[in-house]
Short mmCIF file of C-alpha atoms in Angstrom, two decimals:
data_model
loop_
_atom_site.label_atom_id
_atom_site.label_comp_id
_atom_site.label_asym_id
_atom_site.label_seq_id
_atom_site.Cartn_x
_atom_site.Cartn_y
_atom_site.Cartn_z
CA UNK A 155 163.36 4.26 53.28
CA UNK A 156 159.70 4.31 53.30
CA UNK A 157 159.56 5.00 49.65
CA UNK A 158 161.31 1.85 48.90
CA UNK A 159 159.21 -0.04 51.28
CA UNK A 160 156.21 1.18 49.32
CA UNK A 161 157.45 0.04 46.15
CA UNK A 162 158.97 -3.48 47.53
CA UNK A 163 155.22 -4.36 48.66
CA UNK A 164 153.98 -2.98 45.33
CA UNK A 165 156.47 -5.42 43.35
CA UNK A 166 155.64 -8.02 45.45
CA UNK A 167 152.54 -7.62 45.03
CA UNK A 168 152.15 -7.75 41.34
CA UNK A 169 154.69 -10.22 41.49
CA UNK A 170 152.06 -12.80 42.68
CA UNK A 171 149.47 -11.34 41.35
CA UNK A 172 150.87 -11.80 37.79
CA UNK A 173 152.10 -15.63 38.70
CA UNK A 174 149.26 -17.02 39.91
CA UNK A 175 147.37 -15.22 37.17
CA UNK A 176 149.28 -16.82 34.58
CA UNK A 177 148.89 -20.12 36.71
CA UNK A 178 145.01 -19.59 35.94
CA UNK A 179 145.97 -20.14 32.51
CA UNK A 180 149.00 -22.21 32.40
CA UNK A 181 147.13 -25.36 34.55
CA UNK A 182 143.72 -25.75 32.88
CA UNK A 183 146.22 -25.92 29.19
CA UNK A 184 148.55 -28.81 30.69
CA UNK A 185 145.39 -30.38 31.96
CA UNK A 186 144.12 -30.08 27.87
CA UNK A 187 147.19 -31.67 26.76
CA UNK A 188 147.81 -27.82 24.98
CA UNK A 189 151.22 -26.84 24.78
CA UNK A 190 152.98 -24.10 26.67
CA UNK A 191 156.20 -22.68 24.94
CA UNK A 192 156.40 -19.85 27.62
CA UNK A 193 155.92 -18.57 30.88
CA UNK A 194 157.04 -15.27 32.19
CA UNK A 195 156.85 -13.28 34.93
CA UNK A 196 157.55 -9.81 33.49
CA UNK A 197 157.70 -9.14 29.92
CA UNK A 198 161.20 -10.39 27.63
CA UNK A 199 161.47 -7.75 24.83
CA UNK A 200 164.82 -8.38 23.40
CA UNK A 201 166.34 -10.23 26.63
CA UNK A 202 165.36 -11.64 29.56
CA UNK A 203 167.12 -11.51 33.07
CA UNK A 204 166.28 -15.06 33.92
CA UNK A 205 165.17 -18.03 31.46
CA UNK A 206 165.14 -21.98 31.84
CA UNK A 207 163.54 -24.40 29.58
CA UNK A 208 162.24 -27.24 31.50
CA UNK A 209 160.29 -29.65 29.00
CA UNK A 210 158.52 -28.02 26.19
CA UNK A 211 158.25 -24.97 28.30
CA UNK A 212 160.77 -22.17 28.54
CA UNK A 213 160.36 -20.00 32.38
CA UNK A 214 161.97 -16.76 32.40
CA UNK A 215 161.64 -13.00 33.84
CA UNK A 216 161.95 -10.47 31.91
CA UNK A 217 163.23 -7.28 32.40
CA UNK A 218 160.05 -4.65 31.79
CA UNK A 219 157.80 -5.06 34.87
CA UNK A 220 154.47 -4.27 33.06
CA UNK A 221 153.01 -8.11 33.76
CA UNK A 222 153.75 -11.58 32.70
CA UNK A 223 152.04 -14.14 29.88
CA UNK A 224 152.00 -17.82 28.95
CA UNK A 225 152.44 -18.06 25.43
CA UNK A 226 150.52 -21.35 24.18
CA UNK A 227 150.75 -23.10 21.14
CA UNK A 228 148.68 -22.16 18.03
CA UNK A 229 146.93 -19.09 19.94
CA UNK A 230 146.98 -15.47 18.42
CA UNK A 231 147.93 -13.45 21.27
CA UNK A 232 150.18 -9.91 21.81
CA UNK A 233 153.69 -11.68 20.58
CA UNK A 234 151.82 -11.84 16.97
CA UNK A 235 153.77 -14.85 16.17
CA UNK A 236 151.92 -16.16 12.98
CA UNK A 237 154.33 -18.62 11.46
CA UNK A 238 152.65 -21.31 13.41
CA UNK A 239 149.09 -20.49 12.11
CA UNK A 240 150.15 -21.06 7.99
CA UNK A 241 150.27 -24.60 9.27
CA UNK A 242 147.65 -27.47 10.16
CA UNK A 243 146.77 -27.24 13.62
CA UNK A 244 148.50 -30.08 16.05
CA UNK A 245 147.05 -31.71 18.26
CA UNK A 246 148.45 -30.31 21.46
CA UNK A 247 147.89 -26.43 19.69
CA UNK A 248 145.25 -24.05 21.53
CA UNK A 249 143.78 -24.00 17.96
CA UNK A 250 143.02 -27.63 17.63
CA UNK A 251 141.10 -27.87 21.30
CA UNK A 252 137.15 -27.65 21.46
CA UNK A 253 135.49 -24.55 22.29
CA UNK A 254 134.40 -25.59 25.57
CA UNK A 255 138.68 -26.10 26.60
CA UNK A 256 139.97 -23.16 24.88
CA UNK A 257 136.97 -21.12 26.93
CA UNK A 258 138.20 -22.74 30.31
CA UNK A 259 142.00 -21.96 29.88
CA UNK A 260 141.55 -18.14 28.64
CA UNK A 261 138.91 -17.80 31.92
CA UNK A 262 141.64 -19.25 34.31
CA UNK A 263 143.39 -16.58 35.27
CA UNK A 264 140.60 -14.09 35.75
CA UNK A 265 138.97 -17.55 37.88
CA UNK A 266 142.33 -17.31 39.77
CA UNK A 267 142.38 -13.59 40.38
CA UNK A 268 138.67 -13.37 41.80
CA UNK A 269 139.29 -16.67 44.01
CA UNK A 270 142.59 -15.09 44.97
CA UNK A 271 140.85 -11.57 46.20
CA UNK A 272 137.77 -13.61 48.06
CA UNK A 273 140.01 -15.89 49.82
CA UNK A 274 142.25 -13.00 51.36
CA UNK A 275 139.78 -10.98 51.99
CA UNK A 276 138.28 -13.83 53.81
CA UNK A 277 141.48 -15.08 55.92
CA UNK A 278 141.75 -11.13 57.27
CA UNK A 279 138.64 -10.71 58.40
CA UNK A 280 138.81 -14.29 59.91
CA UNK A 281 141.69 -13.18 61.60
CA UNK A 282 141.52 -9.45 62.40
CA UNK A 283 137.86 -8.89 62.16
CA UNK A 284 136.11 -5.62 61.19
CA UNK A 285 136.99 -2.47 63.26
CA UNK A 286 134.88 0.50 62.94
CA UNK A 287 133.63 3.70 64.64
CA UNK A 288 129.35 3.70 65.23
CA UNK A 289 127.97 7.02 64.41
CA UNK A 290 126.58 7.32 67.44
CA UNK A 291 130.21 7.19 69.07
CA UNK A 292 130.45 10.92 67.00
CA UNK A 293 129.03 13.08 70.01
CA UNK A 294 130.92 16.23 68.55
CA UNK A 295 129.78 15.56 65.50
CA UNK A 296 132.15 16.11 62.11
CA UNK A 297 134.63 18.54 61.48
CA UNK A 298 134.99 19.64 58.05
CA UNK A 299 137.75 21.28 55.94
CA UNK A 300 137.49 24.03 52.75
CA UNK A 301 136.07 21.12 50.50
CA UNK A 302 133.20 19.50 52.97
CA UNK A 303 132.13 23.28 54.05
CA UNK A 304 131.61 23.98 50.14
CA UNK A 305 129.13 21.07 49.96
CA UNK A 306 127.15 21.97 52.78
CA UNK A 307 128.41 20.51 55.34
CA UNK A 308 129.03 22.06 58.88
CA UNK A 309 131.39 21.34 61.89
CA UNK A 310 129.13 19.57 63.96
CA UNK A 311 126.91 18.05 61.89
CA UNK A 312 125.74 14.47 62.71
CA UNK A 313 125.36 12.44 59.75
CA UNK A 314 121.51 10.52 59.58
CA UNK A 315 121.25 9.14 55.87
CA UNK A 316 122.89 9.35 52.79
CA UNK A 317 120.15 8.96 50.09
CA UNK A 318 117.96 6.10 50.90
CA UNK A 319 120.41 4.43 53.14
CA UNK A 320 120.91 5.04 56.87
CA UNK A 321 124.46 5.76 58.30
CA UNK A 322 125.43 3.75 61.40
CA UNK A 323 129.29 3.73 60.88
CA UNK A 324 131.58 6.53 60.35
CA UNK A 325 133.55 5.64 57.40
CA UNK A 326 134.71 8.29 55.12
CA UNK A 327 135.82 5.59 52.51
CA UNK A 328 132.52 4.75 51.97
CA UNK A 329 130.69 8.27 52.37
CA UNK A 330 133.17 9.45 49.16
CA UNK A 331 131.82 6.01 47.34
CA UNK A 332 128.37 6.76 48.26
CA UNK A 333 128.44 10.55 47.00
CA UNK A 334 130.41 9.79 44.01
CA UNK A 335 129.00 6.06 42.56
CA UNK A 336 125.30 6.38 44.41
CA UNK A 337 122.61 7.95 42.26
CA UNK A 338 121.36 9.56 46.01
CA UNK A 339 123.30 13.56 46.18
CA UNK A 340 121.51 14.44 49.30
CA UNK A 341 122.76 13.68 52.37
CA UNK A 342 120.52 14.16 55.81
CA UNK A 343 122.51 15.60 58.94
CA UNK A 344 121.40 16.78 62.37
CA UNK A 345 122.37 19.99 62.82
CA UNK A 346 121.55 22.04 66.41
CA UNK A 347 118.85 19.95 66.70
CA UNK A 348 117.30 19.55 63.71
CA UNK A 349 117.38 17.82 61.04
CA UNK A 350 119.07 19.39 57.12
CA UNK A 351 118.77 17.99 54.07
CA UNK A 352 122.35 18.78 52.06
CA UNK A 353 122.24 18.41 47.93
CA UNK A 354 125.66 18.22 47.07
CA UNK A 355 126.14 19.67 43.13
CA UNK A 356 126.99 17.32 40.93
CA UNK A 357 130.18 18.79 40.01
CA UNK A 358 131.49 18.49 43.28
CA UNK A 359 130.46 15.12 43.91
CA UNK A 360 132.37 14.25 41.10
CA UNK A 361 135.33 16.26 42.00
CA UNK A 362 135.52 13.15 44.83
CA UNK A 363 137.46 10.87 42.34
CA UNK A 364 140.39 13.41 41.93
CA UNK A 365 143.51 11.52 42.70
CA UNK A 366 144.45 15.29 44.98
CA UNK A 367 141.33 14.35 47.05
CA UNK A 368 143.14 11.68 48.36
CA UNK A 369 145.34 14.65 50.75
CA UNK A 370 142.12 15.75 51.85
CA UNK A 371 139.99 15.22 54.65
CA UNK A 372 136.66 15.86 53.71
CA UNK A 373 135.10 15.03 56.69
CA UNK A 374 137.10 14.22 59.92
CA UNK A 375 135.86 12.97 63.80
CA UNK A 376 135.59 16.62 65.26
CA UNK A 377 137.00 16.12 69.15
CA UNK A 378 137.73 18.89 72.05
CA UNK A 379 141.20 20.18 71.75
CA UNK A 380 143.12 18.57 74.98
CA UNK A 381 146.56 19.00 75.67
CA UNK A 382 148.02 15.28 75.39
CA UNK A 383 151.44 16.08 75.56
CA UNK A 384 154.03 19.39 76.17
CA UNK A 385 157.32 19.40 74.26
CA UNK A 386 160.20 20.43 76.62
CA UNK A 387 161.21 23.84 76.69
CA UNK A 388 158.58 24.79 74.79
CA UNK A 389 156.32 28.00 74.29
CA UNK A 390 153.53 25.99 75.82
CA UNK A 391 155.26 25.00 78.63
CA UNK A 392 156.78 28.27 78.94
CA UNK A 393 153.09 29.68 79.41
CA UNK A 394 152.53 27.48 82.10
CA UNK A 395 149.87 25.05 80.02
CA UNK A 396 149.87 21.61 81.13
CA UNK A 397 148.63 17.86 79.97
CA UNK A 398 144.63 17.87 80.85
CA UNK A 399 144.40 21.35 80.23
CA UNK A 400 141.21 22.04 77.41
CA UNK A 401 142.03 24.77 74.73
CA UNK A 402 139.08 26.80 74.05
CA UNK A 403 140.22 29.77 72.12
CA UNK A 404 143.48 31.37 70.47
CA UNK A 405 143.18 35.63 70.09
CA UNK A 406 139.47 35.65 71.08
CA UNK A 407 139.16 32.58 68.19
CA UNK A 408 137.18 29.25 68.49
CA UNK A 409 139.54 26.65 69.24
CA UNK A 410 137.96 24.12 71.61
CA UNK A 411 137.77 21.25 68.62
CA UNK A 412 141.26 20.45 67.77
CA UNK A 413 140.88 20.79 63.99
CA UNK A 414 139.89 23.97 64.55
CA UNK A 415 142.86 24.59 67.06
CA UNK A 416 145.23 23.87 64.20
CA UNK A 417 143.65 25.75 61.59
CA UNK A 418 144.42 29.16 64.15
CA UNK A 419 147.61 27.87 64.73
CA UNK A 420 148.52 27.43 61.39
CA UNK A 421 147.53 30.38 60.38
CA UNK A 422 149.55 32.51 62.95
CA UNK A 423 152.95 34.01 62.48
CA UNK A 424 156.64 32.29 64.39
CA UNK A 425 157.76 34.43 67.02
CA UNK A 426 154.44 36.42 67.61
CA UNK A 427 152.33 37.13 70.79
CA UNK A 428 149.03 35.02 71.08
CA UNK A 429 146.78 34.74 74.09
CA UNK A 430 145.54 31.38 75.30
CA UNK A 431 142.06 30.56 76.84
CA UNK A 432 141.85 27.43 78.45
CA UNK A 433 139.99 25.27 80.96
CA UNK A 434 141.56 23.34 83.86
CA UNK A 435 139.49 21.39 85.57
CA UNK A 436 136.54 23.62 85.84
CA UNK A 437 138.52 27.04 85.69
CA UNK A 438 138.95 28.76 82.95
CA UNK A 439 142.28 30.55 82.39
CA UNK A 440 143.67 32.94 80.16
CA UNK A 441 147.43 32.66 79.41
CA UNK A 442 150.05 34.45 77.30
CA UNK A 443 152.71 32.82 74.70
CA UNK A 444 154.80 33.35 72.41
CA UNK A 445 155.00 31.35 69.09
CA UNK A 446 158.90 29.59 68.22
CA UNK A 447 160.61 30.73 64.80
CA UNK A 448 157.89 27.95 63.61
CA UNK A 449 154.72 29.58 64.73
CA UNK A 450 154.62 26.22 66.92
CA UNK A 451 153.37 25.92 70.62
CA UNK A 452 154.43 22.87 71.49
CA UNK A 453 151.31 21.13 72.00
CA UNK A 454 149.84 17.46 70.71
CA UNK A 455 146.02 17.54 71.13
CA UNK A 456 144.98 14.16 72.08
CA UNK A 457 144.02 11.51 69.40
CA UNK A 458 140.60 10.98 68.46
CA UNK A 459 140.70 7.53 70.70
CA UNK A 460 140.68 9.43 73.73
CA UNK A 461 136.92 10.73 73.03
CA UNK A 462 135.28 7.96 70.58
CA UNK A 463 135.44 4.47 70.99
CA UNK A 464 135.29 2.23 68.21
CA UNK A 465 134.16 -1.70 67.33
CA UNK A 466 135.58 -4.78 66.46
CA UNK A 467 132.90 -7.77 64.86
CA UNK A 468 135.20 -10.94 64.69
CA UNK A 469 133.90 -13.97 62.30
CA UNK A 470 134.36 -17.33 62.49
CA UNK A 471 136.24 -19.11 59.83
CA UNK A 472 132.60 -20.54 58.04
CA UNK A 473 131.36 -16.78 58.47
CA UNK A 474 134.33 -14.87 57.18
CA UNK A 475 134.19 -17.10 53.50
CA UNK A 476 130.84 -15.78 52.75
CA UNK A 477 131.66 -12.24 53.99
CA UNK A 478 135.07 -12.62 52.35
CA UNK A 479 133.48 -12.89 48.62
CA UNK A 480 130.59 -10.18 49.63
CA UNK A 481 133.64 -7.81 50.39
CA UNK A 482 134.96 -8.93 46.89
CA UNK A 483 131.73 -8.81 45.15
CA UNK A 484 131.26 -4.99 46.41
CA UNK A 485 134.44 -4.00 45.34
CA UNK A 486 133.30 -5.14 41.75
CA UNK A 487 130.10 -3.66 41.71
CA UNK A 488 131.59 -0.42 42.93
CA UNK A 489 134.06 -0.91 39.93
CA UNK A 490 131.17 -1.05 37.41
CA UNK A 491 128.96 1.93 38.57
CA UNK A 492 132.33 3.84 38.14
CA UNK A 493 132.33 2.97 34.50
CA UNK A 494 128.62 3.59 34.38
CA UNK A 495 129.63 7.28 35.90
CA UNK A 496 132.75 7.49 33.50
CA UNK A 497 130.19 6.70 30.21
CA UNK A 498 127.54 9.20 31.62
CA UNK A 499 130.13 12.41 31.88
CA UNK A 500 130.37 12.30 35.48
CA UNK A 501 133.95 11.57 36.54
CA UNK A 502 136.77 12.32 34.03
CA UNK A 503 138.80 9.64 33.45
CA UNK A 504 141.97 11.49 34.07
CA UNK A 505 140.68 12.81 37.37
CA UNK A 506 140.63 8.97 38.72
CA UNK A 507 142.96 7.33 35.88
CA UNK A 508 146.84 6.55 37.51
CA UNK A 509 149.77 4.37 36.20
CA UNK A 510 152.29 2.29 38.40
CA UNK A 511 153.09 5.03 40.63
CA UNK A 512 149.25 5.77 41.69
CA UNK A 513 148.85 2.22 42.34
CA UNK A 514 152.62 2.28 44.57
CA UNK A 515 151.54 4.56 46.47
CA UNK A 516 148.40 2.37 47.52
CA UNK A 517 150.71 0.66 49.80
CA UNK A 518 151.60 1.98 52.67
CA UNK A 519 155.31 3.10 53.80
CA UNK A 520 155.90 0.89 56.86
CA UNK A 521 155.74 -2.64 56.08
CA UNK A 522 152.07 -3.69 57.34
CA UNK A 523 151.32 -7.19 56.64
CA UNK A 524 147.71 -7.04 56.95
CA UNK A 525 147.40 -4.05 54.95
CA UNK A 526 149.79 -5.74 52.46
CA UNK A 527 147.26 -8.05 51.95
CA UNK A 528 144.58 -6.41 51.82
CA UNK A 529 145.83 -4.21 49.16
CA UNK A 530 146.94 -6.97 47.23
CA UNK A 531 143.40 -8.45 47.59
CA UNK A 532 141.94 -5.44 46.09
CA UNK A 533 144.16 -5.18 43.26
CA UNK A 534 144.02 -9.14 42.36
CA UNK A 535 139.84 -9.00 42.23
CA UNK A 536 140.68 -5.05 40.09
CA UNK A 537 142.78 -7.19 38.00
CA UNK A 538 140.68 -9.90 37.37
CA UNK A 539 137.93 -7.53 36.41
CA UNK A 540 140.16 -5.60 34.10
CA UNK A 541 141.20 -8.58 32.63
CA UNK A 542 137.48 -9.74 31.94
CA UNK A 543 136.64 -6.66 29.92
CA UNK A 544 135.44 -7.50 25.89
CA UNK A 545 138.67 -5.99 24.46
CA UNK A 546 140.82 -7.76 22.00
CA UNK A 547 144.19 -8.29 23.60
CA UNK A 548 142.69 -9.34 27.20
CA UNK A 549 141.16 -12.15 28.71
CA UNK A 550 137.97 -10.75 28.34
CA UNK A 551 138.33 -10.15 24.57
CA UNK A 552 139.20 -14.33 23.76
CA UNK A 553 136.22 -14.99 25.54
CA UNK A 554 134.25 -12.59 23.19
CA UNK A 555 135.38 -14.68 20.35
CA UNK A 556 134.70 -18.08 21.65
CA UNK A 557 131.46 -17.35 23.07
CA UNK A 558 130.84 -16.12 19.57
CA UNK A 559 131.66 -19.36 18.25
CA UNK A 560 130.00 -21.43 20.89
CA UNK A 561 126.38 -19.52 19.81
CA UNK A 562 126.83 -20.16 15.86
CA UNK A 563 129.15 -22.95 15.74
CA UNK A 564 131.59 -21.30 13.63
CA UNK A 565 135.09 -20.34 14.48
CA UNK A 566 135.79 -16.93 13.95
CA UNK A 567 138.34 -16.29 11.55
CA UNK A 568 142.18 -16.11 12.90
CA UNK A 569 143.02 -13.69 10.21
CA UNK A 570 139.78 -11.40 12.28
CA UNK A 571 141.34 -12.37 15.96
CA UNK A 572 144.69 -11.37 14.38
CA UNK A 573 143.44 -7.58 13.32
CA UNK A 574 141.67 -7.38 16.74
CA UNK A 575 144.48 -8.35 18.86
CA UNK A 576 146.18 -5.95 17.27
CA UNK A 577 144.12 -3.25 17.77
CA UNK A 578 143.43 -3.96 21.18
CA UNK A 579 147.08 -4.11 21.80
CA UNK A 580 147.87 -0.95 20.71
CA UNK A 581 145.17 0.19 22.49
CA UNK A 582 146.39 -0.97 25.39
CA UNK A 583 149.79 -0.17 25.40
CA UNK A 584 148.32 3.83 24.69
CA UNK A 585 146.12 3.30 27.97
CA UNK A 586 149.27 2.80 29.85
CA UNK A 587 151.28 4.81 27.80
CA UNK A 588 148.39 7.78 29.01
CA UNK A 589 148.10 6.30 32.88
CA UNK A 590 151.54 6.63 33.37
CA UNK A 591 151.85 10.05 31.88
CA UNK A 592 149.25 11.29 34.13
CA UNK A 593 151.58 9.67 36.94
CA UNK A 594 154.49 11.92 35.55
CA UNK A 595 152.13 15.13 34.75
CA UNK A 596 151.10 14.67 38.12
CA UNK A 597 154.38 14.54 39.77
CA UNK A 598 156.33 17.49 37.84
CA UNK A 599 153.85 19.31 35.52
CA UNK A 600 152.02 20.99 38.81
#
């Protein structure tokens, strides 16, 4: 069930993401007087599930969920229909517009998709506000797993400065941004006192935009190791431990932090001896158990809530616009320094390239409406930007051409845009052709 949640909020997602896009464009040609022959939601090779002509303008959905398009009158686009351009232009063609009206209706969608992102990004935090966790709420420090311990990093450490910047929230969103897209590799940390400088190797760093880092911690909120909750009939309650009590080690092990409680128990074997030392109230107790056919106590440490408070900042409406597009804006600048990392050899495109299914499983499996937004948010302002880049076939590409023809006053050739839209379509479809691979590599060639 929560699989097909996931994907429902993924569909529905792209579902307006690829409407209102192809509103950006649709609108500003009606306004021109340009005619629109179609307007799809989905692509229609062959036959579509749902179609309607309403004026000059046929509405459909097609059956291949890989986007939509408005095809307009007189413009060389991906359906390479050509007949129409071994004519004289009309008057209500794309062809027969001026520069300045044929640059406004190919920038309308991408228009659409960045207003789109900046306005929900706004409404949420208007409504729900930031929460986060202040560093100094971390008075255990970090916990790290196999990966953070290989960069340098320590249970315990405090985290000071990441490069040039100082770190007053724990985020570990934005530590993995600031490792992997920051110039800065060292990272300051106060550890027993004093203050370590950590380099983290490049190679690592950009072993950060692996999509199997995603399963990994990295860094976590390290926290003693209190028994919440017993399970009935357990080992643990067997042994006589109770709620309150305070793990501190497992066979003569460390386990007062409960990451590191889990590692021990994790690593021991169902049905096997182990002996418990623990602290209740200010006694400290040693106790016998024995492990189920799991290698399972019985035992839920308390959440990290109980120990570390965090922070809500709430914004008015007139506060939350401004913050909305600075959310937006940082979410395209991060986009750009991971090209600029991509062109310099840094992260391998397959490490952080994924199809349909990487992007699914952005979502989450219980239907969250705020996170439903949010998500949808980042992928309109991700779509937008993708659609802006100078490749023949996208938004971004037109533009090229009629920027070129705004400087010199010349139109460039259709027979050129033809061959380029071409091109940059089959480029295109061997992108996704390659994304979605990696999806299906991924999935069954591990």
């Amino acid at each position: 069930m929560g699989t097909v949640i996931m994907i429902s909020q993924f569909l529905l997602s792209l579902t307006i993401l690829v409407v209102l896009h192809e509103c950006g464009h649709f609108f500003p040609a009606r306004w021109f007087k340009t005619r629109v022959e179609k307007f799809y939601l989905f692509f229609d090779p062959w036959f579509s599930l749902i179609k309607k002509k309403i004026g000059d303008t046929e509405y459909g959905v097609g059956w291949l969920p890989l986007g939509g398009y408005v095809k307009i009158s007189g413009m060389v686009d991906e359906s390479m229909d050509l007949e129409q351009l071994k004519k004289e232009p009309e008057p209500w063609e794309f062809r027969s517009k001026p520069s300045w009206q044929r640059l406004i209706i190919m920038v309308g969608g991408v228009f659409v998709n960045f207003m789109l992102g900046f306005f929900i990004f706004a409404m949420l935090l208007w409504k729900n506000g930031t929460e986060y966790l202040p560093i100094e709420e971390m008075k255990y420090g970090i916990s790290v797993d196999s990966t953070g311990y290989e960069m340098g990093f320590r249970d315990g450490d405090h985290i000071v400065q990441i490069g040039d910047k100082t770190v007053d929230r724990f985020d570990r969103r934005n530590l993995i941004m600031s490792l992997l897209l920051d110039e800065g590799s060292k990272v300051k940390v106060k550890r027993d006192g004093e203050m370590v400088i950590i380099d983290v190797p490049q190679e690592l760093r950009s072993q950060l935009a692996n999509q199997d880092m995603k399963n990994k911690e990295i860094w976590g909120i390290r926290v003693p190791t209190e028994v919440d909750s017993i399970v009935p009939n357990s080992a643990a309650q067997k042994a006589g431990i109770n709620k309150g009590d305070r793990i501190l080690m497992i066979d003569e092990e460390n386990a007062q932090y409960a990451h590191e409680f889990l590692r021990r128990m994790k690593a021991k074997n169902p049905n096997s001896s182990i002996q418990i030392t623990l602290m209740r109230s200010n006694d400290t107790m040693r106790l016998m158990a024995e492990t189920d056919e799991k290698g399972k106590l019985g035992i839920y440490p308390a959440s990290p809530s109980k120990f570390v408070k965090t922070q809500k900042e709430m914004f008015g409406l007139l506060e939350s616009l401004p913050k909305g597009v600075d959310t937006g804006v940082d979410l395209l600048v991060n986009q750009l320094k991971g090209f600029r990392q991509m062109f310099a050899g840094n992260i391998d495109a397959s490490d952080s390239l994924g199809g349909f299914a990487t992007i699914a499983k952005l979502f989450k499996t219980t239907w969250d409406w705020s996170a439903f937004w949010w998500m949808t948010a980042i992928l309109s302002i991700i779509l937008g930007f993708m659609n802006l880049l100078p490749i023949p076939g996208l938004d971004g590409g037109y533009v090229v051409f009629l920027l070129i023809e705004v400087v010199t006053g010349r139109k460039v050739p259709d027979k050129i845009v033809e061959k380029a839209t071409l091109v940059g379509f089959i480029l295109l479809m061997s992108l996704l052709l390659y994304a979605n691979g990696l999806d299906v590599f991924r999935a069954f060639g591990k």
